[in-house]
Amino acid sequence: MSNVVLGVGGGIAAYKVASLLRLFTEHGHDVTVVPTASALQFVGAPTWSALSGKPVATDVWSDVARVPHVRIGQQADLVVVAPATADLIARAAAGMADDLLTTTLLTASCPVVFAPAMHTEMWLHPATQANVATLVGRGVHVIPPASGRLTGADTGPGRLPEPGDLYAACLHLLESAAPAAPSRGVLAGRHVVVSAGGTREPLDPVRFLGNRSSGKQGYALAAVAAARGARVTLVSANVTLPVPAGVDVVEVGTAIELQDAVTRAAKDADVVVMAAAVADFRPRTVASSKIKKTHAETVAGPDESAPTIELVRNPDILAGLVQARGDRARGDRLRPIVVGFAAETGDAAGSVLDLAREKLVRKGCDLLVANEVGDGVAFGTDTNTVHLFYRPGLAGAPGERTAGPAPKEAIAAVVWDGIQPLL
Ligand code: PMT
C-alpha cells in the first residue's frame, strides 16, 4: 500500500478531511498527517493522530533526529493538500519553507494534489488564480472546488469536494503513478453518461411512487470518471448530494424525463452507465388535485375509502439504448458501450447472480453490474458489493469479477476498470 501525506490547511473544511483520512486508512494506505498550525484551530492534533495512528507535528522541530522536514516528502507516494487555503497556495507557489507542510512540498518528488477550499471571492481573486496557475505549471494536480453552500449562508465556487470524490481522484493518481497501472487520464477525450438516483412517478400534486436510491453509487461513478479525465454528463433523478467536481448535471424527476435526458446525452457518448433506479411502472393518470381519503378521483376500488391506482409500464431505457445503437449483424460500430446495474434481492426463482445473468441476456447490455439490495443493503448505504458480468462473446471483455464490500467510490473505480478494456 502507498505512503500518503495528508497536508491539512487552516480552513473550516478541515473537518471533512478527517473522513478523507478514514477512507485512506480503511483501504490500507499509510497516512502521515501534516497539518498547518492554523489547521489545528479547526481540528485538533489528537483527532489526526488517533485516525492516522501516528504522531502529528506542524513544525520542523519535533523528532529532529529523523529529519522529518526532508524524510516525509521524500518517502511519499502521494501528497494531498486539503483544504488548500489561499494562504497555503500562496506559500507553496512562492516556494516558502516555514513549516513542516511547506518543507514537505519542496522535498516531494511524487504526485501532489491540491484541493482548494475558500470563499468564492478569495478563490476568484487574480492573486489566488495566478498562484494556482503557478502550481499547475509545476505539475501539481488541482481538484477545482465544488460549487455550493459555503461556511455562512452564501453559495458559490469554493466548497471542498466531498471526501469520496477526493479519495477517488487521489486513488486514480496513485494508480496512474504505479508502474502496472493504467495510463494517466485513461478516459481523456471520452464522453460518458451516468444516470443516478431514483425516479419519482407522480400520483397527484403531493404524492409519488419512488424508491430508496440516494444516488451515492451513481455520483461516485461520475466522480471517478471525471477524475480519470472523461467529460461526464450526470443525469440525476431526485438526488440531494453535492455535484462532483468537473461534472455536468442534468436534473430529472420521472422515468420519462430520465429517458429523454439520457437518450439526448447518449448521442455522442462513448459509454452510458445506468446506475439510476428507474420505476418500471407509473400511474396511468396523475390526479390534478390531492387525492382525498373519501372521494378518490381515480377509480374507487373494492374498499370504497381507498382508490385503486392503475399502473402502466415505463419504457425500458437500458434496453432502448442497446436497440438504438445499431445492428451487430451489420457490423455497426457499437457505441455507446451500455452498462446496466441489476438491483436484485434473490427469490424463489433464483439467486441474485442467477437473476442478474438472466437480466443481462434480456437487456442485451455489454456489462451488467449486479448488486444485492434489501433492507440497509446497497440502497442509501456508503458501501456496496458488486459482481460484473459481460455480454457473452464481447470483444475485449475481461473475466467476471466480484468486488466489495467496499466504499461506493472504490466500487466505482472497479466498475470503470471493468469498462475501460472495452473502449
Ligand atoms: O443510489 P444508491 O443509494 O447509492 O444505491 C445504488 C443502487 C442500488 C440504486 C444502484 O447500485 C443500482 O443497483 N441501480 C440500478 C437499480 C435498478 O433499477 O435496477 P433494476 O434491476 O430494476 O434495473 C436494471 C437496469 O435497467 C438498471 O441499469 C436500470 O437503470 C435500468 N432500467 C430499469 C427500469 C427501466 N424502466 N429502465 C431502465 O433502464
PDB file of N, CA and C in Angstrom, residues 52 56 83 87 90 114 128 154 187 224 232 246 262 310 333 336 343 362 372 387 404-405 412-413:
ATOM      1  N   SER A  52      -4.910   8.518  12.214  1.00  0.00           N
ATOM      2  CA  SER A  52      -3.806   8.029  11.365  1.00  0.00           C
ATOM      3  C   SER A  52      -2.939   7.012  12.085  1.00  0.00           C
ATOM      4  N   VAL A  56       1.604  13.645  15.260  1.00  0.00           N
ATOM      5  CA  VAL A  56       1.356  14.717  14.289  1.00  0.00           C
ATOM      6  C   VAL A  56       2.176  15.942  14.684  1.00  0.00           C
ATOM      7  N   PRO A  83      -7.972  21.042   3.250  1.00  0.00           N
ATOM      8  CA  PRO A  83      -8.275  22.065   2.265  1.00  0.00           C
ATOM      9  C   PRO A  83      -7.023  22.908   1.994  1.00  0.00           C
ATOM     10  N   ASP A  87      -3.899  31.161   1.567  1.00  0.00           N
ATOM     11  CA  ASP A  87      -2.570  31.425   2.137  1.00  0.00           C
ATOM     12  C   ASP A  87      -1.602  30.275   1.842  1.00  0.00           C
ATOM     13  N   ALA A  90      -0.583  30.269  -1.725  1.00  0.00           N
ATOM     14  CA  ALA A  90       0.378  31.357  -1.985  1.00  0.00           C
ATOM     15  C   ALA A  90       1.769  30.969  -1.490  1.00  0.00           C
ATOM     16  N   PHE A 114      -3.630  19.345  -4.877  1.00  0.00           N
ATOM     17  CA  PHE A 114      -4.182  20.410  -4.034  1.00  0.00           C
ATOM     18  C   PHE A 114      -5.699  20.430  -4.228  1.00  0.00           C
ATOM     19  N   THR A 128      -4.933  34.583  -6.228  1.00  0.00           N
ATOM     20  CA  THR A 128      -5.078  33.143  -5.984  1.00  0.00           C
ATOM     21  C   THR A 128      -5.007  32.382  -7.308  1.00  0.00           C
ATOM     22  N   ASP A 154     -23.873  32.079   2.276  1.00  0.00           N
ATOM     23  CA  ASP A 154     -23.562  32.318   0.869  1.00  0.00           C
ATOM     24  C   ASP A 154     -23.221  31.020   0.130  1.00  0.00           C
ATOM     25  N   LEU A 187      -9.456   8.052 -19.371  1.00  0.00           N
ATOM     26  CA  LEU A 187     -10.731   8.347 -20.036  1.00  0.00           C
ATOM     27  C   LEU A 187     -10.707   9.723 -20.714  1.00  0.00           C
ATOM     28  N   VAL A 224     -15.457   9.330 -10.338  1.00  0.00           N
ATOM     29  CA  VAL A 224     -14.273   8.571 -10.753  1.00  0.00           C
ATOM     30  C   VAL A 224     -14.008   8.808 -12.245  1.00  0.00           C
ATOM     31  N   VAL A 232     -18.077  14.244 -18.353  1.00  0.00           N
ATOM     32  CA  VAL A 232     -19.131  13.445 -17.722  1.00  0.00           C
ATOM     33  C   VAL A 232     -20.453  14.206 -17.720  1.00  0.00           C
ATOM     34  N   GLY A 246     -16.212  19.041 -11.689  1.00  0.00           N
ATOM     35  CA  GLY A 246     -15.929  18.796 -13.101  1.00  0.00           C
ATOM     36  C   GLY A 246     -16.986  17.978 -13.829  1.00  0.00           C
ATOM     37  N   VAL A 262     -31.143  10.996 -20.955  1.00  0.00           N
ATOM     38  CA  VAL A 262     -30.095  10.011 -21.258  1.00  0.00           C
ATOM     39  C   VAL A 262     -29.988   9.818 -22.769  1.00  0.00           C
ATOM     40  N   GLU A 310     -54.194   2.548 -11.127  1.00  0.00           N
ATOM     41  CA  GLU A 310     -53.852   1.730 -12.299  1.00  0.00           C
ATOM     42  C   GLU A 310     -52.461   2.148 -12.790  1.00  0.00           C
ATOM     43  N   ARG A 333     -20.550   0.097 -35.733  1.00  0.00           N
ATOM     44  CA  ARG A 333     -19.684   0.390 -34.580  1.00  0.00           C
ATOM     45  C   ARG A 333     -20.582   0.505 -33.349  1.00  0.00           C
ATOM     46  N   PRO A 336     -22.886   3.889 -27.955  1.00  0.00           N
ATOM     47  CA  PRO A 336     -22.046   3.793 -26.780  1.00  0.00           C
ATOM     48  C   PRO A 336     -22.002   2.378 -26.199  1.00  0.00           C
ATOM     49  N   ALA A 343     -30.365  -4.495  -9.631  1.00  0.00           N
ATOM     50  CA  ALA A 343     -30.656  -4.483  -8.201  1.00  0.00           C
ATOM     51  C   ALA A 343     -31.525  -5.695  -7.913  1.00  0.00           C
ATOM     52  N   ARG A 362     -31.640 -10.523 -21.175  1.00  0.00           N
ATOM     53  CA  ARG A 362     -32.884  -9.837 -21.552  1.00  0.00           C
ATOM     54  C   ARG A 362     -32.614  -8.408 -22.001  1.00  0.00           C
ATOM     55  N   GLU A 372     -26.650  -6.924  -4.740  1.00  0.00           N
ATOM     56  CA  GLU A 372     -27.750  -7.384  -3.908  1.00  0.00           C
ATOM     57  C   GLU A 372     -28.305  -6.174  -3.178  1.00  0.00           C
ATOM     58  N   HIS A 387     -21.031  -7.668  -8.550  1.00  0.00           N
ATOM     59  CA  HIS A 387     -20.471  -8.714  -9.415  1.00  0.00           C
ATOM     60  C   HIS A 387     -20.616  -8.231 -10.854  1.00  0.00           C
ATOM     61  N   GLY A 404     -15.991  -5.902  -3.228  1.00  0.00           N
ATOM     62  CA  GLY A 404     -16.682  -5.419  -2.042  1.00  0.00           C
ATOM     63  C   GLY A 404     -16.874  -6.506  -1.012  1.00  0.00           C
ATOM     64  N   PRO A 405     -17.455  -6.143   0.131  1.00  0.00           N
ATOM     65  CA  PRO A 405     -17.978  -4.820   0.433  1.00  0.00           C
ATOM     66  C   PRO A 405     -16.862  -3.767   0.515  1.00  0.00           C
ATOM     67  N   ALA A 412     -16.881   2.150  -7.618  1.00  0.00           N
ATOM     68  CA  ALA A 412     -16.924   2.894  -8.889  1.00  0.00           C
ATOM     69  C   ALA A 412     -15.610   2.710  -9.647  1.00  0.00           C
ATOM     70  N   ALA A 413     -14.497   2.728  -8.921  1.00  0.00           N
ATOM     71  CA  ALA A 413     -13.190   2.539  -9.579  1.00  0.00           C
ATOM     72  C   ALA A 413     -13.112   1.145 -10.208  1.00  0.00           C
TER      73      ALA A 413
END
